[in-house]
PDB file of C-alpha atoms in Angstrom:
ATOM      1  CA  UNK P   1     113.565 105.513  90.040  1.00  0.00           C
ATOM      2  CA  UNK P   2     111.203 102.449  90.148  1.00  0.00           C
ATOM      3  CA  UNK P   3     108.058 102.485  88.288  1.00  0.00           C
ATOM      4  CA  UNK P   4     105.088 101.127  89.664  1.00  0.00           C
ATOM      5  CA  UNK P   5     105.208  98.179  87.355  1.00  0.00           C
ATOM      6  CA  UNK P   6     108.422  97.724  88.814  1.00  0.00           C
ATOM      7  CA  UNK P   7     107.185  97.479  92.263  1.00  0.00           C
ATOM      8  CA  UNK P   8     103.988  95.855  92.253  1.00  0.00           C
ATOM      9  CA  UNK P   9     103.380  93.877  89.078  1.00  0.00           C
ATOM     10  CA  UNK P  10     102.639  90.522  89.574  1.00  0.00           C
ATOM     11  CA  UNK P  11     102.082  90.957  93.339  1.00  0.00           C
ATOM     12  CA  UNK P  12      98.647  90.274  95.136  1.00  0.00           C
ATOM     13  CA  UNK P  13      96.830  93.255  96.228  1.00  0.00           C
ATOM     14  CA  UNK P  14      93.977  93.063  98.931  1.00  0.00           C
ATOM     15  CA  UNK P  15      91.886  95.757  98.608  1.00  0.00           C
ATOM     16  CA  UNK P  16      88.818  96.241 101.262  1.00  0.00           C
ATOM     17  CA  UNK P  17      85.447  98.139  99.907  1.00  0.00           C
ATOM     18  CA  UNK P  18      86.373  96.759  96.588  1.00  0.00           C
ATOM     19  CA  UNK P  19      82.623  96.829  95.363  1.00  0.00           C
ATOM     20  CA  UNK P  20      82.438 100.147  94.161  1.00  0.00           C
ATOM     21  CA  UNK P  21      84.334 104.112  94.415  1.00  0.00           C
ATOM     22  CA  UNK P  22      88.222 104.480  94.977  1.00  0.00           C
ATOM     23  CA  UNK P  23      88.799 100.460  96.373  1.00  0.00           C
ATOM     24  CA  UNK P  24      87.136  99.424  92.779  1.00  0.00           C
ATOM     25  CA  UNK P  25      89.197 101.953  90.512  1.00  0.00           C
ATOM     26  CA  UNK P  26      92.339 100.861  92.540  1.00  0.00           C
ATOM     27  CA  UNK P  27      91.532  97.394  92.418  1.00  0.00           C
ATOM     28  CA  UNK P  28      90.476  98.021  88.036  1.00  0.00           C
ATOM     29  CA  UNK P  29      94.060  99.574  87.498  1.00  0.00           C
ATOM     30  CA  UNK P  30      96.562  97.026  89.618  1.00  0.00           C
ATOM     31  CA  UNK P  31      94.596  94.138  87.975  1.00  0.00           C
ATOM     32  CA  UNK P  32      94.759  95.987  84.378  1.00  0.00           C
ATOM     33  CA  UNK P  33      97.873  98.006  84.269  1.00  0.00           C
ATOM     34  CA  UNK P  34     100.044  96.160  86.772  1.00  0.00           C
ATOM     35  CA  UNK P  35      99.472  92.956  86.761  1.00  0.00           C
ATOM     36  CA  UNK P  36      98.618  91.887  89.667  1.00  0.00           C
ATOM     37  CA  UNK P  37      96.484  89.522  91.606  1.00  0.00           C
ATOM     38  CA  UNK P  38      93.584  91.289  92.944  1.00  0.00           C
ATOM     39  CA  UNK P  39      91.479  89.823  96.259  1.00  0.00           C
ATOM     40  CA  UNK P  40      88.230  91.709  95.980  1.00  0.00           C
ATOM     41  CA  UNK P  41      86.804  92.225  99.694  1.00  0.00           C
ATOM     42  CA  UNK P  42      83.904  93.974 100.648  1.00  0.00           C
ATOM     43  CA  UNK P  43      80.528  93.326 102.217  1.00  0.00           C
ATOM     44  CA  UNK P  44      78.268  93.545  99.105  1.00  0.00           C
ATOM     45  CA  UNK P  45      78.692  89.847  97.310  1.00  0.00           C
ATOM     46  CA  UNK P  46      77.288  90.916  94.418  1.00  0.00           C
ATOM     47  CA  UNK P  47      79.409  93.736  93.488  1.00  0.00           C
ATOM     48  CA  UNK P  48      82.831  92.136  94.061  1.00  0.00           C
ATOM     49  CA  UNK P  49      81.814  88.846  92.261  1.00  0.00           C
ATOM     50  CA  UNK P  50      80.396  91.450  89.421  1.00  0.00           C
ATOM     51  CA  UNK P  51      83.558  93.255  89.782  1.00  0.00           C
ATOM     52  CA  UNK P  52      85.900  89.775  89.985  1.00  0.00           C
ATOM     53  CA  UNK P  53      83.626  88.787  86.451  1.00  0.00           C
ATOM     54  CA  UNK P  54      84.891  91.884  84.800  1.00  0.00           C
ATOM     55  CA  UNK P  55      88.218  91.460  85.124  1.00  0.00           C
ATOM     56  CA  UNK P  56      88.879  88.437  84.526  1.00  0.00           C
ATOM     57  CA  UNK P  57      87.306  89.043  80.998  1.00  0.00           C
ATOM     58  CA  UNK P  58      90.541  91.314  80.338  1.00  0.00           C
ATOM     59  CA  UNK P  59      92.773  88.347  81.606  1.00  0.00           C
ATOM     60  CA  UNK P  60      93.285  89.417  85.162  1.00  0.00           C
ATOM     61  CA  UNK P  61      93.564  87.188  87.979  1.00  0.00           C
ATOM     62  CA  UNK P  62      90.852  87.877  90.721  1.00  0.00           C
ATOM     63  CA  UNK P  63      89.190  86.826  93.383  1.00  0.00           C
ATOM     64  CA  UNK P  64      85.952  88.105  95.636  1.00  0.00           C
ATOM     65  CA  UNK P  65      85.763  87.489  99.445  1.00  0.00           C
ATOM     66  CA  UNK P  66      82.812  88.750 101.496  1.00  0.00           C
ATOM     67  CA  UNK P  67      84.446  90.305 104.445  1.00  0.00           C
ATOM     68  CA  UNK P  68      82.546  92.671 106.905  1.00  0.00           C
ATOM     69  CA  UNK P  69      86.106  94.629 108.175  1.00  0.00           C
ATOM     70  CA  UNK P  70      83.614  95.264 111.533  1.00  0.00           C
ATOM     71  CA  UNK P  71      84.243  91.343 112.429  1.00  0.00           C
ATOM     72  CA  UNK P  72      88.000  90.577 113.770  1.00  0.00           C
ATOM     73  CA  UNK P  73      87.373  86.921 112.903  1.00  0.00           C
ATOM     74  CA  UNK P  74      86.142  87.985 109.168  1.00  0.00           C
ATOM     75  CA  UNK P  75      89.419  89.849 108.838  1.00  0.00           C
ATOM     76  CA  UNK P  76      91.534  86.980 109.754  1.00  0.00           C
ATOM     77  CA  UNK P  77      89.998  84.926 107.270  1.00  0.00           C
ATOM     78  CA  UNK P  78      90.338  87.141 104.651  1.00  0.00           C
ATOM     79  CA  UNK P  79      93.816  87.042 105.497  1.00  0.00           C
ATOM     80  CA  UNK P  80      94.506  83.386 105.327  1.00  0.00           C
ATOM     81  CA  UNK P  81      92.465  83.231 102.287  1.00  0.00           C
ATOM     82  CA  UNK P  82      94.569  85.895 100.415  1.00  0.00           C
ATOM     83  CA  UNK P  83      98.408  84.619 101.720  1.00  0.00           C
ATOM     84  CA  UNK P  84      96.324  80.576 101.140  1.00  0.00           C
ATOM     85  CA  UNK P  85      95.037  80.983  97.620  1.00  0.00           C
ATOM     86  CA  UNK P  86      96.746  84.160  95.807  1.00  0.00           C
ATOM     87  CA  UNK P  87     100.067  84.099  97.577  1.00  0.00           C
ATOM     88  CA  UNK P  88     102.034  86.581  99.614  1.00  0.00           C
ATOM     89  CA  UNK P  89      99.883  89.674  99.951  1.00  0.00           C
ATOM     90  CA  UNK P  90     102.417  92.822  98.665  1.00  0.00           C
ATOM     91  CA  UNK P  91      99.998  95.398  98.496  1.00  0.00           C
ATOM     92  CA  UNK P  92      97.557  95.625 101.749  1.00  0.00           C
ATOM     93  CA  UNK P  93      94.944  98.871 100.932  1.00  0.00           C
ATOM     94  CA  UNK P  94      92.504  98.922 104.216  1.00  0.00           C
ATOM     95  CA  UNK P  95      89.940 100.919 102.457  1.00  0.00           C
ATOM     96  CA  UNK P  96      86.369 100.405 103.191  1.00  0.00           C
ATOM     97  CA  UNK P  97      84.553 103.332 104.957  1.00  0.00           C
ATOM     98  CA  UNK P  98      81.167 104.862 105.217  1.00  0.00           C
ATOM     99  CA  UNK P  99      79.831 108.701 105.744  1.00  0.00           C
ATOM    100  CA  UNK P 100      77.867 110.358 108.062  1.00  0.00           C
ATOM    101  CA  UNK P 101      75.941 113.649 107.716  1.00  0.00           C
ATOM    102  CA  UNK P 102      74.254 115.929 109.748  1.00  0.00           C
ATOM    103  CA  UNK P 103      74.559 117.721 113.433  1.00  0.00           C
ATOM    104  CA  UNK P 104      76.867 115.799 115.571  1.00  0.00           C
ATOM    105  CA  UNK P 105      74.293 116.335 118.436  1.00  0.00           C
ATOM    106  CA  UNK P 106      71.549 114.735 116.013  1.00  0.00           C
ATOM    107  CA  UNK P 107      73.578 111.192 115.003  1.00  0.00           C
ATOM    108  CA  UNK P 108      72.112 108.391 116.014  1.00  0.00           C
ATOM    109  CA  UNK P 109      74.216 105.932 118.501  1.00  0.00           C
ATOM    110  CA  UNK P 110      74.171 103.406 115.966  1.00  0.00           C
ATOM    111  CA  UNK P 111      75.319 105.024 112.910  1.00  0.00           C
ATOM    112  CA  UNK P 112      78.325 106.482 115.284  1.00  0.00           C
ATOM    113  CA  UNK P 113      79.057 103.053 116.235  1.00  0.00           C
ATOM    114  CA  UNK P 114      78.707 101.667 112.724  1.00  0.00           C
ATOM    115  CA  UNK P 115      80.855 104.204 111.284  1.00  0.00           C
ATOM    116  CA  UNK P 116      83.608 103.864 113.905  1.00  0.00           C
ATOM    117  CA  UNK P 117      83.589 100.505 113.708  1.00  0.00           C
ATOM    118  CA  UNK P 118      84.156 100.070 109.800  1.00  0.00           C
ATOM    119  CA  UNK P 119      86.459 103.577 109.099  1.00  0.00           C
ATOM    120  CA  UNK P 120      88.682 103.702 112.393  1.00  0.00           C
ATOM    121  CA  UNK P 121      88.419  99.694 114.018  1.00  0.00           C
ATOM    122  CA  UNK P 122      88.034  98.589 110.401  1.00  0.00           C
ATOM    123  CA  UNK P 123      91.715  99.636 109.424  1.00  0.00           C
ATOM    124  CA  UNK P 124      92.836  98.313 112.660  1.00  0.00           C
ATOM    125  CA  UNK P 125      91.452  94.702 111.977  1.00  0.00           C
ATOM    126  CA  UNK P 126      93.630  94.870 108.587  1.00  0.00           C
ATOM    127  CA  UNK P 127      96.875  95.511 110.019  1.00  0.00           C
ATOM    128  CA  UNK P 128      95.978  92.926 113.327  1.00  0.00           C
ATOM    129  CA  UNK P 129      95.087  89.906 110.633  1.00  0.00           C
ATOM    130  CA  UNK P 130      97.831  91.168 107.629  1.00  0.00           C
ATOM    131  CA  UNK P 131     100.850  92.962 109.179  1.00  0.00           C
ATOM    132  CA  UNK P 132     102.353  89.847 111.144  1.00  0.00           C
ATOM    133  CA  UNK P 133     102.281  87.792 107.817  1.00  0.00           C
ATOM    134  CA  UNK P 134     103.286  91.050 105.557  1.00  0.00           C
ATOM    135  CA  UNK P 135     106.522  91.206 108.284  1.00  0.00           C
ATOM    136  CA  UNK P 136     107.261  87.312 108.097  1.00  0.00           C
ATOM    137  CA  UNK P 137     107.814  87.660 104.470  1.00  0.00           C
ATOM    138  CA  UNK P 138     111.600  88.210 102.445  1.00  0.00           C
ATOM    139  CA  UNK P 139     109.741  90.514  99.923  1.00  0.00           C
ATOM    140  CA  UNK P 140     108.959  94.249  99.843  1.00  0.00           C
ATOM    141  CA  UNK P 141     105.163  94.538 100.792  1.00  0.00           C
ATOM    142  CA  UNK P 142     102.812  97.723 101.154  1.00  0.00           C
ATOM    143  CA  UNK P 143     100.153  98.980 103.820  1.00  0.00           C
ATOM    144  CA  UNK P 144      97.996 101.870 102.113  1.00  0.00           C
ATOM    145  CA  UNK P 145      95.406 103.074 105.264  1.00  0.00           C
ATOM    146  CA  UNK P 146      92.713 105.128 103.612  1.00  0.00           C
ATOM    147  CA  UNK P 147      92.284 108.462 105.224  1.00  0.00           C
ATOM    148  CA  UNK P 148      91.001 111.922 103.534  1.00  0.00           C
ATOM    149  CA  UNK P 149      91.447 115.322 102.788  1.00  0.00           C
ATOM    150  CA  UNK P 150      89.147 114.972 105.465  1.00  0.00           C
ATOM    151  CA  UNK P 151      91.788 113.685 107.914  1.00  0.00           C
ATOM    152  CA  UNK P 152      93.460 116.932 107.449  1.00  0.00           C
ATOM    153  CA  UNK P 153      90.669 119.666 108.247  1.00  0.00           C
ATOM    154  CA  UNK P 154      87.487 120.300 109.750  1.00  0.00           C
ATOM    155  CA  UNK P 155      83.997 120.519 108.279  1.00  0.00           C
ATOM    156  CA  UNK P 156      80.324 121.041 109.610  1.00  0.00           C
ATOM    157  CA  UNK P 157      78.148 118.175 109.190  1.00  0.00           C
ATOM    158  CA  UNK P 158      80.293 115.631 108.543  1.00  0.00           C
ATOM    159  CA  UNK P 159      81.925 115.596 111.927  1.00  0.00           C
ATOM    160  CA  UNK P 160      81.911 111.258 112.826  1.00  0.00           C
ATOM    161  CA  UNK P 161      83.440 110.936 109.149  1.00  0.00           C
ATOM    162  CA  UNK P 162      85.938 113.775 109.615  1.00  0.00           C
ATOM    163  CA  UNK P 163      86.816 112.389 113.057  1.00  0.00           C
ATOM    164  CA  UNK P 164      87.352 109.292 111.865  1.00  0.00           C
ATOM    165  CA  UNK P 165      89.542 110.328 109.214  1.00  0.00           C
ATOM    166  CA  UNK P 166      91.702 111.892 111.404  1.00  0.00           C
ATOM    167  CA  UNK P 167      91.923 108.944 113.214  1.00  0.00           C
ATOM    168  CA  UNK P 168      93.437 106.642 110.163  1.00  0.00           C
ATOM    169  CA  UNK P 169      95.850 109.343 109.821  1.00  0.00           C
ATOM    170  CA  UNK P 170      97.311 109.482 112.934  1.00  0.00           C
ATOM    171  CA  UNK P 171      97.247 105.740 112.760  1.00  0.00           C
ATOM    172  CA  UNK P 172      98.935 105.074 109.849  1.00  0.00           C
ATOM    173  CA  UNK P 173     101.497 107.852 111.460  1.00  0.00           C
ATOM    174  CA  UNK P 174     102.220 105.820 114.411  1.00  0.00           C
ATOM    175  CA  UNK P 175     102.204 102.633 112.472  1.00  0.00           C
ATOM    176  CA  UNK P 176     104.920 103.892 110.154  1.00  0.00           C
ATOM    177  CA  UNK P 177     107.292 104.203 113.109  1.00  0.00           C
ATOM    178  CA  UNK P 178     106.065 101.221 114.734  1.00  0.00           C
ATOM    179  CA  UNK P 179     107.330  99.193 111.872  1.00  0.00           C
ATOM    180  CA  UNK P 180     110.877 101.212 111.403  1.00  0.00           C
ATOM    181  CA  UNK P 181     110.827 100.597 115.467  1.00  0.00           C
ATOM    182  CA  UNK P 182     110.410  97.059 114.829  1.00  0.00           C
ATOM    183  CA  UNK P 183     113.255  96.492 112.160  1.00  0.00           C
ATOM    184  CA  UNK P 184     110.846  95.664 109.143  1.00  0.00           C
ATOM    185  CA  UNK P 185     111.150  99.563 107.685  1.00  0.00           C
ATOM    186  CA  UNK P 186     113.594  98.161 104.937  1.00  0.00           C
ATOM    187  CA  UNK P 187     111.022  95.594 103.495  1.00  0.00           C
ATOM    188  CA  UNK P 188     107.205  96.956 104.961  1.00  0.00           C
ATOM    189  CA  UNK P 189     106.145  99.800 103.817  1.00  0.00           C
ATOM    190  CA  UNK P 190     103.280 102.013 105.474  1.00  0.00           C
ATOM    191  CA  UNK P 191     101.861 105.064 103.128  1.00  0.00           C
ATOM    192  CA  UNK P 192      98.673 107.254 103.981  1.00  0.00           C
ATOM    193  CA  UNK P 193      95.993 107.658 101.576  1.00  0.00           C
ATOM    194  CA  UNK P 194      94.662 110.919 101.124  1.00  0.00           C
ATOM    195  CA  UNK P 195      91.969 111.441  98.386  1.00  0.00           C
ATOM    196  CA  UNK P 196      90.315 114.465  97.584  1.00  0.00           C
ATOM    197  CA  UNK P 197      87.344 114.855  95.739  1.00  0.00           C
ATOM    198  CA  UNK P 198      86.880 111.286  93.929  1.00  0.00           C
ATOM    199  CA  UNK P 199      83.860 109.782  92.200  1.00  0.00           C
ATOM    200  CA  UNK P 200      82.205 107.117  94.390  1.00  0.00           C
ATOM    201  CA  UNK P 201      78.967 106.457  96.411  1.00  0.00           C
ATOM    202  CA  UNK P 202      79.634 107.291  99.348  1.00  0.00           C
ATOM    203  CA  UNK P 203      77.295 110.451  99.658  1.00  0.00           C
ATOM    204  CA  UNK P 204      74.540 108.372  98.641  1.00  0.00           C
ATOM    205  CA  UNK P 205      74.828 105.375 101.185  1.00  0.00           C
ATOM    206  CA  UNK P 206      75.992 107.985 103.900  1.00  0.00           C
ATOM    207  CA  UNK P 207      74.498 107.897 107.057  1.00  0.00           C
ATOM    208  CA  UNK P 208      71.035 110.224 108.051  1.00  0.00           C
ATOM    209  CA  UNK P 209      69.809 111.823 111.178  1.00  0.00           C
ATOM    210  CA  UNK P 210      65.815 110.677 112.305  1.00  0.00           C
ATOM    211  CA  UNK P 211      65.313 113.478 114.651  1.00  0.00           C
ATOM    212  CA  UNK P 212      66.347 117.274 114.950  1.00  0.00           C
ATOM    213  CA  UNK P 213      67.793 119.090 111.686  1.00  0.00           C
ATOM    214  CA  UNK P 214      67.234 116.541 109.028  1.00  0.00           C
ATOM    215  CA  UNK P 215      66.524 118.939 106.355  1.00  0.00           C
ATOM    216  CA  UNK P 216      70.165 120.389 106.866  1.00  0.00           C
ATOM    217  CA  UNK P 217      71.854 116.733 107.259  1.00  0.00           C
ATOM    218  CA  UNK P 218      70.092 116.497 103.664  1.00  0.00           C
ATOM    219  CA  UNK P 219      70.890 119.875 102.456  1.00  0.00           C
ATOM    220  CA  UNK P 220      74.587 119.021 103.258  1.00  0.00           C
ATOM    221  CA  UNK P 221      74.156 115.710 101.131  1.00  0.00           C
ATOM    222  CA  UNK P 222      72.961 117.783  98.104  1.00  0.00           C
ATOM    223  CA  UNK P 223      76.486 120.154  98.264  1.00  0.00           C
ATOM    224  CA  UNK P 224      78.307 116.499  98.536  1.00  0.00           C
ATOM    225  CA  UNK P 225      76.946 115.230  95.522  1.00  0.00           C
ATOM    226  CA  UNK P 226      77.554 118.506  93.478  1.00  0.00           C
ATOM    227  CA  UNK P 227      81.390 117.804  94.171  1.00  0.00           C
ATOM    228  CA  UNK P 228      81.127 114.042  93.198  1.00  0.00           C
ATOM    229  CA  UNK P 229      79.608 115.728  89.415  1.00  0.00           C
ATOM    230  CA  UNK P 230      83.453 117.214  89.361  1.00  0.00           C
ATOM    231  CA  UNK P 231      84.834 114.591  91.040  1.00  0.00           C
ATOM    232  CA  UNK P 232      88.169 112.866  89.879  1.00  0.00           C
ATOM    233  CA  UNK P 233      87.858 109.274  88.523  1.00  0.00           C
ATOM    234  CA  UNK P 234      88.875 106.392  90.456  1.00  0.00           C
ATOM    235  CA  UNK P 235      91.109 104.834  87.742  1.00  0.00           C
ATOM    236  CA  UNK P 236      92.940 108.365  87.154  1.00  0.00           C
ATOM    237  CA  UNK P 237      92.703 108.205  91.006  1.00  0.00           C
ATOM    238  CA  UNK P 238      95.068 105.306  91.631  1.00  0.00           C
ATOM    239  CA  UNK P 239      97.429 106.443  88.968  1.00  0.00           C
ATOM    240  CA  UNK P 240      98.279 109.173  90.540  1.00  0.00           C
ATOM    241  CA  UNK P 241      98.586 106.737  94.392  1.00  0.00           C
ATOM    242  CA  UNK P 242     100.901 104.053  92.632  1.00  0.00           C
ATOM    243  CA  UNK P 243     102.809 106.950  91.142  1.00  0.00           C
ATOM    244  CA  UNK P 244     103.639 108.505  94.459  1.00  0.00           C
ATOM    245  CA  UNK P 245     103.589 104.959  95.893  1.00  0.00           C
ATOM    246  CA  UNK P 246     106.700 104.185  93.687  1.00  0.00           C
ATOM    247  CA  UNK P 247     108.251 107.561  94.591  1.00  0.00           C
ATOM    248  CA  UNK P 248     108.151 106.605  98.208  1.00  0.00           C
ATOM    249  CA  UNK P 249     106.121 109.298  98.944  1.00  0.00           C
ATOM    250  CA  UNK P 250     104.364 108.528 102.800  1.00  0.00           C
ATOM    251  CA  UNK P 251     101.308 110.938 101.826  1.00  0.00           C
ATOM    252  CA  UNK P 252      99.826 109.862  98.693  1.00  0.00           C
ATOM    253  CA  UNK P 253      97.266 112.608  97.281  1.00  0.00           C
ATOM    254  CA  UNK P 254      94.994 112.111  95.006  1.00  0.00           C
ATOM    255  CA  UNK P 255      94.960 116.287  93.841  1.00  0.00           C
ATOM    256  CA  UNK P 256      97.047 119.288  94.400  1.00  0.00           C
ATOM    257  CA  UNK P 257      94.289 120.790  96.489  1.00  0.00           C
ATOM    258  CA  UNK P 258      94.845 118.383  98.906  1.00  0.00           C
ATOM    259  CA  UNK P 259      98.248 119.617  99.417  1.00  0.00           C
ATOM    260  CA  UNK P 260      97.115 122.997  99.932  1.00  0.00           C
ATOM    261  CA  UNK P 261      94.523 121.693 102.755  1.00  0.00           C
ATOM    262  CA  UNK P 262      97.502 120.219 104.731  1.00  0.00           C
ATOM    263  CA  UNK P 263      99.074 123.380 104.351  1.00  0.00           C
ATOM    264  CA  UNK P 264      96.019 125.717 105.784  1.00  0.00           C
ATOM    265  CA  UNK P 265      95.987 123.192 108.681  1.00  0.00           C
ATOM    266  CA  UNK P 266      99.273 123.580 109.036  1.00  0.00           C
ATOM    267  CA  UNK P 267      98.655 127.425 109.604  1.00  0.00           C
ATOM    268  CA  UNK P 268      95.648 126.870 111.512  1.00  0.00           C
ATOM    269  CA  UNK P 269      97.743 124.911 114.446  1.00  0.00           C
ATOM    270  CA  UNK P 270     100.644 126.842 114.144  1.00  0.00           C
ATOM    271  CA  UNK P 271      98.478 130.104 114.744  1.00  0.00           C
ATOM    272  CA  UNK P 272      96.617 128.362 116.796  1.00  0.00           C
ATOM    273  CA  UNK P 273      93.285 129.667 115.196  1.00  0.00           C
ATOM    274  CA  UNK P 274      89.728 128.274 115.800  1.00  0.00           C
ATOM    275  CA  UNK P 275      88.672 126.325 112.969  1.00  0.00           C
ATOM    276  CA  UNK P 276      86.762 128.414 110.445  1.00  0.00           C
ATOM    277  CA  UNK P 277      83.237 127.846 108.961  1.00  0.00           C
ATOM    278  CA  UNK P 278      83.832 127.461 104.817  1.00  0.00           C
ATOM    279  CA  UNK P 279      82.393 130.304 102.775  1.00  0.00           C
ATOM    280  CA  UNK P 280      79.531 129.847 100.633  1.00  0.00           C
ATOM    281  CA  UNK P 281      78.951 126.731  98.282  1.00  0.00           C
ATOM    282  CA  UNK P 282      81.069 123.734  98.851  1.00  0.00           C
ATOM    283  CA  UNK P 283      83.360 123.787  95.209  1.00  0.00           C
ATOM    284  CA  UNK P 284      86.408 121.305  94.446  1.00  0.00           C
ATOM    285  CA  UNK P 285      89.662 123.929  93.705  1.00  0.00           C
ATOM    286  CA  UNK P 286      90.804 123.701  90.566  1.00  0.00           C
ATOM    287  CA  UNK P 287      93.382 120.830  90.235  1.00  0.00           C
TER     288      UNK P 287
END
């Protein structure tokens, strides 16, 4: 079986939301462990170029790109820049994403918007700007879509991010076939990204509510960031996603648990159940 060095060292990897959580740790262990040419993309300058510093201290090759994934045009250019100045992009991880909390009923229009527009048309922008040139090329190449353990159950409070979620996994579904439709299975390969509990900040940037039940949008913030103190690490995190990656697994899963959570949704449509509040305190299973 290949190994992941096998497969992606000394390929360029794009990786969107780069500047900090799962895109950074992914983005730390391709440059570091594989090889590989990393194009650092995300909207906060002074992370990526922070970020693009770093490892190029431990004799990486890097580069930073502001790119807002909300902006079609921004995408495209990120695009050329990558296949223009690092070379034939073999490893495409759409990635960036933001959180929401609170009562659906109690979001505000914009932070629906905003958070559609970066998790679901984000994604979308990425394949529109990277798939035609990922297809053109003679050489294996790789489409990770970020969804969630999130993408594969339901949860109070978080319902825009959950949505959304679900969205990039149905995607990435369709997209797989789409490509095997269109003759480029043998050479483009489209995975699904499904992390569990993994250390970033994405609790603490997440969206509020301004009006109705704020103190439980907050209250359901303070549970989110007692997971994140158990959380996995980001580095360990991609290990584990280039592993299965390399296996030619199509769900790549970040824990066992999240395995388990496919299964219980699994049982949930096939019964046909209502979706069930959780009980208690939100805890990460054991691993």
């Amino acid at each position: 079986m290949s190994t992941p060095k096998d497969l992606f060292g000394g390929g360029v990897a794009v990786i969107t939301g780069a500047g900090a959580g799962i895109g950074a740790g992914l983005a730390r262990y391709a440059a570091r462990e594989l090889g590989m040419t990393v194009v650092l993309a995300d909207v906060d300058a002074a992370a990526i170029a922070a970020l693009r510093a770093e490892l190029e201290r431990h004799g990486a090759r890097a580069l930073d790109v502001v790119c807002d994934v909300r902006d079609p045009d921004a995408v495209e250019r990120l695009a050329a820049t990558a296949f223009r100045d690092a070379g034939p992009v073999r490893l495409l991880v759409n990635n960036a994403g933001v959180e929401q909390f609170g009562y659906l009923w109690d979001t505000p229009v914009a932070n629906w918007e905003r958070l559609v527009s970066i998790n679901i048309s984000g994604v979308f922008h990425g394949i529109k700007a990277f798939l035609p040139r990922m297809m053109a090329e003679p050489g294996r190449s790789w489409v990770w879509n970020l969804s969630s353990i999130g993408g594969v159950s339901a949860a109070p409070l978080q319902a825009p991010y959950i949505m959304s979620k679900h969205a990039v996994l149905a995607l990435t579904e369709c997209l797989r076939q789409e490509v095997e439709l269109a003759g480029h299975g043998h050479h483009v390969h489209v995975q699904a990204v499904l992390p569990g509990a993994v250390a970033s900040n994405i609790f603490e940037s997440a969206g509020a509510v301004e009006d109705g039940d704020v103190a439980a949008a907050e209250d359901h913030r303070a549970a989110m960031l007692r997971i994140k103190a158990q959380a996995m690490d980001p580095i360990d995190a991609a290990r584990v996603f280039f592993d299965q990656a390399a296996a030619d697994e199509f769900y790549l899963l970040s824990q066992p648990f999240v395995a388990d959570t496919m299964a219980e949704r699994a049982d949930t449509l096939t019964r046909r159940r209502a979706p069930r509040l959780p009980q208690g305190e939100f805890t990460v299973p054991a691993s």
